[in-house]
XYZ file of C-alpha atoms in Angstrom:
660
model
C -9.264 14.204 -23.133
C -6.055 16.154 -22.911
C -2.926 15.199 -24.844
C 0.589 16.852 -24.350
C 3.055 16.543 -27.117
C 5.402 19.370 -26.724
C 8.675 17.903 -26.352
C 10.908 16.192 -28.950
C 10.635 12.885 -27.295
C 7.361 12.479 -29.023
C 7.735 10.651 -32.317
C 7.173 12.829 -35.397
C 4.532 11.842 -37.932
C 7.257 11.553 -40.697
C 8.851 8.782 -38.806
C 7.571 5.364 -38.069
C 6.899 4.905 -34.317
C 8.706 1.714 -33.229
C 7.194 1.253 -29.733
C 4.102 2.479 -27.905
C 4.395 2.374 -24.104
C 1.056 2.321 -22.430
C 0.706 3.040 -18.787
C -2.518 2.932 -16.665
C -2.617 4.705 -13.474
C -4.844 4.826 -10.596
C -3.722 6.825 -7.363
C -0.072 5.768 -7.425
C 1.263 9.291 -8.205
C 4.818 8.869 -6.621
C 5.195 5.335 -8.449
C 4.078 6.744 -11.763
C 6.767 9.517 -11.278
C 9.577 7.147 -10.860
C 8.301 4.843 -13.631
C 8.107 7.619 -16.287
C 11.502 8.917 -14.948
C 12.952 5.446 -16.047
C 10.920 5.386 -19.175
C 12.420 8.755 -20.346
C 15.888 7.366 -19.961
C 15.000 3.941 -21.578
C 13.346 5.698 -24.750
C 16.507 7.507 -25.639
C 17.516 6.646 -29.242
C 14.453 4.952 -29.819
C 11.423 6.278 -31.921
C 8.839 5.734 -29.165
C 5.553 7.464 -27.767
C 4.388 7.066 -24.139
C 0.706 7.263 -23.214
C -0.628 7.460 -19.665
C -4.198 6.643 -19.124
C -5.463 7.966 -15.681
C -8.492 6.282 -14.238
C -9.851 9.220 -12.346
C -7.148 9.412 -9.629
C -7.676 11.930 -6.637
C -3.985 11.990 -5.515
C -2.823 14.594 -8.039
C -1.542 12.139 -10.745
C -2.947 14.120 -13.718
C -1.287 17.358 -12.416
C 1.926 15.545 -11.814
C 2.356 14.270 -15.474
C 1.117 17.587 -16.942
C 3.762 19.398 -14.923
C 6.748 17.235 -15.156
C 6.182 15.092 -18.299
C 4.412 17.270 -20.932
C 5.879 15.102 -23.691
C 3.596 12.354 -22.414
C 0.287 11.661 -24.097
C -2.292 12.029 -21.168
C -5.811 10.472 -21.512
C -7.351 11.746 -18.251
C -10.718 9.755 -17.703
C -13.477 11.101 -15.639
C -14.366 7.739 -14.139
C -12.589 4.452 -13.507
C -13.338 2.202 -16.435
C -11.050 -0.649 -15.394
C -7.589 -1.770 -16.640
C -8.908 -3.545 -19.822
C -10.759 -0.422 -21.061
C -8.107 1.910 -20.127
C -5.459 -0.118 -22.022
C -7.758 -0.540 -25.017
C -8.140 3.422 -25.028
C -4.545 3.895 -25.644
C -3.984 0.755 -27.862
C -6.625 2.239 -30.331
C -4.718 5.214 -30.856
C -1.226 3.881 -30.593
C 0.951 4.191 -33.597
C 3.855 1.875 -32.737
C 4.835 -1.299 -34.297
C 5.207 -2.714 -30.980
C 2.755 -1.936 -28.026
C 4.049 -2.427 -24.430
C 1.650 -2.441 -21.424
C 3.590 -1.368 -18.412
C 2.435 -1.054 -14.859
C 3.153 2.341 -13.175
C 4.792 0.633 -10.106
C 7.602 -0.526 -12.281
C 11.198 0.556 -12.943
C 12.832 -0.404 -16.373
C 16.385 -0.536 -17.106
C 17.986 2.083 -19.484
C 18.615 -0.851 -22.082
C 15.241 -2.699 -21.517
C 13.337 -1.176 -24.589
C 16.462 -1.402 -26.971
C 16.854 -5.094 -25.947
C 13.013 -6.228 -26.444
C 12.607 -4.384 -29.668
C 15.851 -6.069 -31.067
C 14.504 -9.415 -29.991
C 11.126 -8.837 -31.423
C 12.709 -7.849 -34.587
C 14.784 -10.858 -34.783
C 11.956 -13.242 -33.890
C 9.148 -12.557 -36.401
C 7.158 -15.210 -35.044
C 6.874 -13.644 -31.715
C 3.516 -12.040 -31.017
C 4.216 -11.255 -27.148
C 7.226 -10.819 -24.736
C 7.766 -10.562 -21.053
C 10.875 -10.023 -19.169
C 12.546 -10.780 -15.819
C 10.993 -9.092 -13.009
C 12.260 -8.570 -9.354
C 10.496 -7.218 -6.390
C 11.534 -4.211 -4.136
C 14.056 -6.278 -2.380
C 15.495 -7.783 -5.658
C 13.926 -11.083 -5.382
C 12.899 -12.810 -8.649
C 9.031 -12.845 -9.213
C 7.938 -16.160 -10.558
C 4.932 -14.591 -12.475
C 7.634 -13.375 -14.911
C 6.865 -16.688 -16.747
C 3.602 -18.514 -16.563
C 1.611 -21.589 -18.222
C -1.908 -21.711 -19.054
C -3.997 -22.200 -15.831
C -5.662 -25.450 -16.762
C -7.979 -27.190 -14.076
C -5.128 -29.259 -13.040
C -2.653 -26.571 -13.060
C -5.026 -24.404 -11.197
C -5.554 -27.071 -8.640
C -2.053 -27.514 -7.855
C -1.772 -23.882 -7.555
C -4.720 -23.187 -5.450
C -4.001 -25.797 -2.870
C -0.219 -25.124 -2.448
C 1.024 -28.086 -4.254
C 3.064 -26.059 -6.685
C 4.919 -24.261 -3.773
C 5.986 -27.692 -2.298
C 7.280 -29.044 -5.718
C 8.496 -25.604 -7.268
C 10.653 -27.064 -9.591
C 8.271 -29.568 -10.893
C 7.164 -29.527 -14.680
C 3.818 -31.142 -13.697
C 2.983 -29.418 -10.246
C 4.283 -25.922 -10.769
C 3.241 -25.482 -14.377
C 1.555 -22.438 -13.303
C 4.999 -20.646 -12.545
C 6.854 -23.029 -15.167
C 9.161 -23.646 -12.390
C 11.204 -26.296 -14.326
C 12.353 -23.684 -16.712
C 15.437 -21.517 -15.693
C 14.886 -17.943 -14.704
C 18.187 -16.892 -16.639
C 17.304 -18.469 -20.038
C 15.186 -17.424 -23.011
C 11.964 -19.669 -23.049
C 8.754 -19.903 -25.230
C 5.971 -19.554 -22.651
C 2.102 -19.323 -22.677
C 1.059 -16.391 -20.452
C 2.732 -12.880 -20.097
C 2.238 -10.832 -17.119
C 0.332 -7.571 -17.295
C 2.818 -5.728 -15.516
C 5.243 -5.626 -18.755
C 3.410 -7.307 -21.596
C 5.065 -6.356 -25.066
C 2.953 -7.437 -28.203
C 3.219 -6.702 -31.815
C 0.927 -4.568 -33.195
C 0.274 -6.997 -36.246
C -0.747 -9.737 -33.845
C -3.078 -7.334 -31.989
C -4.764 -6.348 -35.373
C -5.426 -10.258 -35.653
C -6.521 -11.399 -32.338
C -7.975 -8.193 -30.973
C -7.335 -6.140 -27.812
C -7.760 -6.919 -24.205
C -11.381 -8.358 -23.433
C -13.231 -5.681 -21.444
C -15.345 -8.406 -19.528
C -12.285 -8.377 -17.162
C -12.546 -5.280 -14.990
C -9.059 -6.351 -13.604
C -7.045 -9.497 -13.550
C -7.113 -12.366 -16.056
C -7.076 -9.947 -19.076
C -3.428 -10.764 -19.531
C -3.843 -14.455 -19.411
C -6.867 -14.232 -21.800
C -4.825 -12.066 -24.419
C -1.770 -14.107 -24.127
C -3.579 -17.322 -24.804
C -5.525 -15.627 -27.827
C -1.948 -14.646 -29.269
C -1.023 -18.347 -29.243
C -4.209 -19.368 -30.833
C -3.646 -16.743 -33.463
C -0.667 -18.583 -34.583
C 1.984 -16.322 -32.696
C 4.472 -17.331 -30.019
C 5.140 -15.898 -26.565
C 8.582 -15.378 -25.132
C 10.090 -14.908 -21.695
C 13.111 -12.864 -22.119
C 15.685 -12.641 -19.081
C 18.479 -10.366 -20.391
C 17.084 -7.360 -19.151
C 15.131 -6.751 -15.908
C 12.503 -4.273 -14.266
C 11.574 -3.969 -10.834
C 7.971 -4.496 -10.239
C 6.701 -3.022 -6.869
C 3.911 -5.674 -7.045
C 0.872 -4.796 -5.225
C 0.670 -0.850 -5.450
C -2.222 -0.184 -7.678
C -4.205 -2.909 -5.741
C -3.872 -4.539 -2.231
C -3.311 -8.039 -2.824
C -4.219 -9.308 0.567
C -7.717 -7.986 0.438
C -10.839 -10.067 0.198
C -11.906 -7.841 -2.858
C -8.821 -8.927 -4.648
C -9.519 -12.690 -3.795
C -13.019 -12.519 -5.389
C -12.133 -10.218 -8.211
C -8.922 -12.320 -9.127
C -10.625 -15.807 -8.907
C -13.497 -14.584 -10.733
C -11.566 -13.477 -13.664
C -10.258 -17.054 -13.749
C -13.884 -18.289 -14.181
C -14.464 -15.846 -16.894
C -11.200 -17.226 -18.525
C -12.186 -20.871 -18.213
C -16.031 -20.217 -19.541
C -14.391 -18.397 -22.644
C -11.604 -20.956 -23.423
C -12.256 -24.413 -22.058
C -14.676 -27.038 -22.846
C -17.911 -27.057 -20.877
C -16.771 -30.009 -18.794
C -13.350 -28.432 -18.244
C -14.892 -25.009 -17.459
C -17.508 -26.557 -14.907
C -14.404 -28.463 -13.140
C -12.365 -25.305 -13.156
C -15.017 -23.175 -11.817
C -15.897 -25.755 -8.964
C -12.119 -25.329 -7.933
C -11.959 -21.688 -8.269
C -15.198 -21.415 -6.001
C -13.728 -23.681 -3.443
C -10.589 -21.539 -3.553
C -12.468 -18.307 -3.147
C -14.408 -19.476 -0.118
C -11.231 -21.124 1.375
C -9.157 -18.015 0.771
C -11.930 -15.682 1.858
C -12.483 -17.779 5.110
C -8.689 -18.059 5.915
C -8.323 -14.332 5.246
C -11.240 -13.410 7.609
C -9.974 -15.804 10.469
C -6.377 -14.645 10.113
C -7.250 -10.983 10.239
C -9.153 -11.418 13.137
C -6.705 -13.507 14.806
C -4.066 -10.873 13.919
C -6.117 -8.122 15.311
C -7.644 -9.769 18.314
C -4.766 -11.939 19.631
C -2.794 -9.316 21.699
C -5.892 -7.645 23.113
C -7.249 -11.114 23.934
C -3.901 -11.948 25.721
C -4.071 -8.612 27.462
C -7.379 -9.219 28.857
C -6.792 -12.760 29.775
C -3.567 -12.287 31.623
C -4.739 -9.043 33.438
C -7.884 -10.783 34.699
C -5.717 -13.707 35.712
C -3.546 -11.371 37.471
C -6.252 -9.563 39.098
C -7.655 -12.891 40.548
C -4.292 -13.655 41.957
C -3.912 -10.234 43.477
C -7.472 -10.302 44.927
C -6.583 -13.622 46.470
C -3.596 -12.552 48.093
C -5.043 -9.092 49.084
C -8.199 -10.602 50.569
C -6.185 -13.257 52.617
C -3.739 -10.748 54.012
C -6.505 -8.258 54.874
C -9.066 -10.893 55.914
C -11.864 -9.707 53.566
C -14.583 -11.541 51.788
C -15.895 -10.250 48.703
C -18.823 -10.914 46.565
C -17.278 -12.952 43.844
C -19.950 -12.222 41.305
C -19.383 -8.501 41.783
C -15.787 -8.544 41.687
C -15.528 -10.521 38.701
C -17.926 -8.295 36.746
C -16.041 -5.337 38.004
C -12.728 -7.023 36.697
C -14.137 -7.543 33.303
C -15.465 -3.908 33.057
C -11.919 -2.687 34.158
C -10.018 -4.614 31.586
C -12.550 -3.676 28.811
C -11.896 -0.081 29.661
C -7.907 -0.410 29.905
C -7.813 -2.208 26.436
C -10.072 0.555 24.883
C -8.025 3.115 26.346
C -4.808 1.515 25.070
C -6.307 0.882 21.780
C -7.424 4.583 21.284
C -3.980 5.768 22.166
C -2.492 3.374 19.456
C -1.165 1.040 21.973
C -2.080 -1.921 19.393
C -0.564 -0.066 16.273
C 2.655 -1.497 14.744
C 5.327 -1.275 15.592
C 4.429 -2.052 19.288
C 5.857 0.432 21.712
C 5.807 -0.942 25.315
C 6.181 2.427 26.922
C 3.085 3.764 25.018
C 0.708 1.920 27.234
C 1.171 3.651 30.423
C -0.414 6.967 29.889
C -3.626 5.332 28.603
C -3.810 2.914 31.321
C -3.520 5.775 33.778
C -6.152 7.742 32.256
C -8.351 4.509 32.074
C -7.827 4.053 35.804
C -8.739 7.665 36.589
C -11.934 7.353 34.765
C -12.593 4.100 36.647
C -11.878 5.666 39.906
C -14.229 8.612 39.093
C -16.988 6.432 38.195
C -16.239 4.309 41.280
C -16.770 7.326 43.348
C -20.324 7.868 41.903
C -21.575 4.265 42.376
C -23.672 3.557 45.415
C -21.757 2.307 48.620
C -23.184 -1.329 48.238
C -21.309 -1.606 44.947
C -17.903 -0.088 46.019
C -16.028 -3.068 47.361
C -12.441 -1.813 47.229
C -10.338 1.074 45.991
C -7.091 -0.870 46.960
C -7.870 -3.637 44.453
C -8.663 -1.128 41.663
C -5.141 0.488 42.321
C -3.678 -3.108 42.551
C -5.403 -3.897 39.318
C -3.981 -0.944 37.604
C -0.433 -1.965 38.390
C -1.044 -5.427 37.300
C -2.460 -4.228 33.977
C 0.739 -1.767 33.478
C 3.011 -4.844 34.008
C 0.859 -7.014 31.928
C 0.415 -4.568 28.996
C 4.123 -3.800 29.185
C 5.421 -7.173 29.040
C 3.155 -8.642 26.517
C 4.547 -6.008 23.985
C 8.170 -6.786 24.863
C 7.619 -10.317 24.347
C 5.828 -9.732 21.135
C 8.374 -7.663 19.737
C 11.059 -10.186 20.733
C 9.263 -13.063 18.827
C 8.682 -10.973 15.773
C 11.572 -8.533 15.340
C 14.208 -9.687 17.647
C 14.331 -6.483 19.856
C 12.326 -5.344 22.656
C 11.142 -2.020 21.097
C 12.359 -0.216 24.349
C 15.683 1.256 23.170
C 15.881 4.268 20.969
C 18.923 3.136 19.248
C 16.917 0.434 17.229
C 16.485 3.005 14.519
C 17.734 1.708 11.362
C 21.123 2.151 9.752
C 20.970 3.620 6.252
C 23.462 3.730 3.433
C 22.782 6.486 0.841
C 24.518 6.005 -2.584
C 24.990 9.210 -4.563
C 26.894 12.188 -5.305
C 27.258 14.596 -2.447
C 24.665 17.243 -3.428
C 22.108 14.314 -3.787
C 22.853 12.750 -0.518
C 22.295 16.232 1.026
C 18.914 16.519 -0.662
C 17.931 12.992 0.532
C 18.884 13.867 4.247
C 16.919 17.052 4.062
C 13.800 14.959 3.050
C 14.582 12.245 5.734
C 14.921 15.131 8.277
C 11.340 16.149 7.668
C 9.824 12.831 7.893
C 8.525 10.606 10.925
C 11.615 8.319 10.129
C 14.706 8.501 11.941
C 18.190 6.707 11.469
C 20.895 5.943 14.050
C 23.377 6.268 11.246
C 23.566 7.437 7.595
C 26.466 6.125 5.588
C 27.424 8.289 2.459
C 28.817 6.129 -0.450
C 29.774 7.712 -3.864
C 29.054 5.739 -6.955
C 32.623 7.237 -8.307
C 34.581 5.696 -5.530
C 34.555 2.164 -7.110
C 34.170 0.628 -10.510
C 30.927 -0.728 -11.816
C 32.168 -4.375 -11.585
C 33.315 -4.027 -7.901
C 29.811 -2.327 -6.867
C 28.597 -5.701 -5.470
C 31.627 -6.289 -3.328
C 31.824 -2.825 -1.843
C 28.107 -2.720 -1.226
C 28.424 -6.063 0.564
C 31.223 -4.699 2.593
C 29.465 -1.546 3.653
C 26.230 -3.619 4.719
C 28.259 -6.030 6.613
C 30.665 -3.531 8.367
C 28.160 -0.967 9.093
C 25.194 -3.285 9.905
C 23.267 -1.283 7.172
C 19.539 -2.299 7.108
C 18.290 0.117 4.444
C 19.897 1.263 1.476
C 18.757 4.535 -0.702
C 19.904 4.830 -4.446
C 19.989 8.248 -5.913
C 18.509 7.588 -9.210
C 20.245 10.713 -10.893
C 23.719 9.271 -10.202
C 23.289 5.576 -10.433
C 21.598 3.900 -13.472
C 18.503 1.695 -13.035
C 20.576 -1.437 -14.318
C 23.222 -0.978 -11.635
C 20.557 -0.432 -9.028
C 18.640 -3.729 -9.972
C 22.067 -5.656 -10.151
C 22.928 -4.379 -6.701
C 19.528 -5.265 -5.365
C 19.543 -8.635 -6.851
C 23.215 -9.577 -6.086
C 23.176 -8.758 -2.300
C 23.599 -11.744 -0.369
C 21.415 -10.433 2.598
C 18.023 -10.344 1.344
C 16.642 -8.574 4.499
C 17.891 -5.376 3.331
C 15.195 -2.828 2.344
C 15.919 -0.595 -0.635
C 14.713 2.902 -1.771
C 15.110 4.881 -4.690
C 15.275 8.606 -4.509
C 14.080 9.990 -7.949
C 15.817 13.286 -9.141
C 14.145 16.513 -8.295
C 11.558 14.647 -6.288
C 10.301 15.200 -2.624
C 9.797 11.385 -2.306
C 11.883 8.317 -1.540
C 10.140 5.377 -2.829
C 10.448 1.513 -2.134
C 8.671 -1.581 -1.071
C 9.480 -3.849 1.638
C 8.131 -7.004 0.043
C 5.561 -8.379 -2.566
C 3.041 -8.873 0.357
C 2.890 -5.043 1.473
C 2.174 -1.893 -0.522
C 5.069 0.348 -1.378
C 6.011 2.881 1.055
C 7.653 6.324 0.466
C 9.411 8.746 2.864
C 8.054 12.168 1.963
C 7.690 15.615 3.491
C 5.558 14.869 6.723
C 2.081 16.110 5.485
C 0.440 12.689 6.560
C -0.154 13.089 10.089
C -3.729 12.902 9.558
C -3.363 9.555 7.773
C -1.757 7.860 10.604
C -3.604 4.755 11.760
C -3.966 6.461 15.352
C -5.173 9.925 14.144
C -7.580 8.226 11.592
C -9.119 6.139 14.449
C -9.353 9.450 16.746
C -10.783 11.388 13.871
C -13.586 8.879 13.151
C -14.358 8.504 16.974
C -14.591 12.280 17.004
C -17.034 12.095 14.200
C -19.242 9.575 15.683
C -19.210 10.845 19.236
C -20.043 14.450 17.935
C -22.652 13.407 15.822
C -24.185 11.490 18.629
C -24.141 14.438 20.857
C -25.726 16.503 18.050
C -28.688 14.009 18.041
C -28.953 14.206 21.854
C -29.104 18.014 21.733
C -30.846 18.179 18.591
C -33.517 20.754 19.683
C -30.697 23.344 20.613
C -28.654 22.308 17.635
C -31.667 23.185 15.234
C -31.830 26.590 16.794
C -28.133 27.226 16.447
C -27.470 25.927 12.691
C -28.510 27.963 9.811
C -29.624 25.216 7.382
C -31.501 22.574 9.618
C -32.130 20.110 6.746
C -28.688 20.223 5.694
C -27.519 19.627 9.291
C -29.750 16.494 9.577
C -28.342 15.222 6.179
C -24.836 16.020 7.436
C -25.248 14.231 10.980
C -26.289 10.947 9.114
C -23.792 11.116 6.322
C -20.961 11.451 9.016
C -22.481 8.556 10.978
C -22.264 6.213 8.120
C -18.785 7.514 7.053
C -19.638 9.207 3.838
C -18.465 12.565 5.274
C -16.450 13.886 8.265
C -16.934 16.831 10.088
C -13.784 18.570 9.693
C -11.416 18.113 6.487
C -9.916 19.929 3.551
C -11.320 23.115 1.955
C -12.153 23.119 -1.644
C -9.356 25.014 -3.794
C -10.624 24.489 -7.257
C -7.748 22.078 -7.923
C -6.625 18.872 -6.405
C -3.987 19.366 -3.698
C -1.235 16.947 -4.834
C 0.298 14.784 -2.057
C -2.434 15.218 0.753
C -3.692 12.286 2.287
C -7.343 11.283 1.109
C -10.101 12.402 3.475
C -13.886 11.896 3.059
C -15.579 15.047 2.112
C -15.704 17.450 4.831
C -18.564 19.714 6.318
C -16.086 22.032 7.962
C -12.573 23.153 7.293
C -9.536 25.098 8.739
C -10.483 28.032 6.622
C -13.688 28.497 8.516
C -12.012 29.997 11.462
C -10.347 32.638 9.468
C -11.453 35.802 7.935
C -12.997 35.390 4.443
C -11.186 38.310 2.803
C -7.694 36.560 3.486
C -8.747 33.102 1.900
C -6.937 33.125 -1.469
C -6.605 29.729 -3.195
C -2.995 29.706 -2.224
C -3.682 30.534 1.623
C -6.605 27.754 1.553
C -4.125 25.221 0.162
C -1.472 26.185 2.905
C -4.239 25.644 5.438
C -4.858 22.258 4.098
C -1.154 21.400 4.219
C -0.837 22.502 7.689
C -4.138 20.577 8.722
C -2.716 17.399 7.326
C 0.757 17.914 8.663
C -0.115 19.009 12.189
C -3.299 17.027 12.790
C -4.841 17.343 16.407
C -7.957 16.301 17.990
C -8.278 19.517 19.591
C -8.030 21.415 16.269
C -11.079 19.426 14.998
C -12.966 19.934 18.307
C -12.184 23.942 18.009
C -13.217 24.003 14.310
C -16.605 22.325 15.169
C -17.346 24.469 18.343
C -16.319 27.813 16.581
C -18.283 27.015 13.313
C -21.453 25.627 14.741
C -23.438 27.609 12.872
C -21.997 26.247 9.575
C -22.781 22.501 10.263
C -25.752 22.397 7.996
C -23.914 23.625 4.813
């Protein structure tokens, strides 16, 4: 495994290493970069080493660390052995008196390491230490201090009792809600996002239990430290940002199963047989309750608007039919008309869905074009029907008008309920304040200009225009006067400590915060602990937009089905018939896509992830022009300017290569 130790930041063999910082990364390149930038500042003046273990990321993380942070010890795994094993890899070779397990989706203050090392030096009984953590909006994260998840504690947590009595010592022991967030406390469980431990204690109690693939290992090791005679502390006098949820999606069903099963492993390991069985019972109840609720809520969120569109449109069609029939003195076959109306509505909903009309944010004006196209398809199909089945073109046209009104109004009302605006006006773009020196503000604006994001106003704020103790007051004033909805901090010009203080002290907790790392193409932040972090970046992610992913998958399926229908002709055209049949099957089940990136020999950093591709943009260019650099440029252009017609053209022009 590669090790990089070129720069002076790496401790020398003649000096005892005080702190070993271990970061396990999996496909969060941009957060890892920002984390390492903050770590680089925080280890100044401290004899420390930084070890990054990459669990076979495919997003260019390894290449980024090698290029930008050559002083980091890099362990690049060829597979994903899990969080525990990866951390243990690094802990076994760590040379520090103290070992810190740090998540890649964190930012530390400049004084964080100095303060925690000083505390551990002064408290020789301390085996582990955690710090005060805030999320991407500056809100305190309760998992900064936790109690042991005994059966009763777990019961109160699982069934929501702890959130009702958040300050209760009995009912919210899971998050130790009765203890102040701003005072040092002896606690039981540390968070794996920032878990500092004494190496001497680890030598006594052992490393992370590798039976835990992910989650629960921090609880297990924290408890073993206490059982080994050591104490764990919560230390709030320095803070870190934890963009909770970047390495994993915490709302997924997989998270529910993995996390709660980890709790079962912990109970079986540390509790008596009776308590372990009781704990396992509660956990299994929680798993199925959470999974059931997650499935139902996901279905409701996705199906509610289409259901309402369909229901209201059919109702409108019925009313329109009755009015029209009465005025024209016509009598319709009720069964035929009702069946036709259902077919119309299903086609209209499908057209709007394919066009992204159900994607968030909802855009009312986006529904008209797909509804018109859907209506045109219905008219064409209608004209091909036998005379006995054609009951009224007028009703079809009236129905299309009704659908336009219903689909439009449903989105306006939904937007008003959820966001407070209609989604119609262009001036709803967010107002942004960028805090930094002029050259950094210009760089940030250049990045923003090349993204899909737009802002109605960008306010410039120089950090030199006010004193440190006045930052909160001035930022509050800027937010209030200019009605700012998003704040970007230039990390080169503002310390992490000042950024965290500003985030935590603002009265308006609806403000979104982003941080622009120096010399980076990315502006990184996170809206809430329930969502993954997001990043403004150079717009090379058109292919990963929800609408385009859906269109691309639909093209794969339709093209594969057409190839099966015309397989005698296709077998005559393609060069490798067996490979062609294999590719058709793999594309149908989603293991491959017909068109994607060309292989360049190295991972292309920053490109959205796609399935392995049969064809690629380079296929329509002369082979002699395809240097590795040119292929990379074609990949970037493909991701940036994805179009359905481009994929169709590549498939058509490269048909003989479909069996490769």
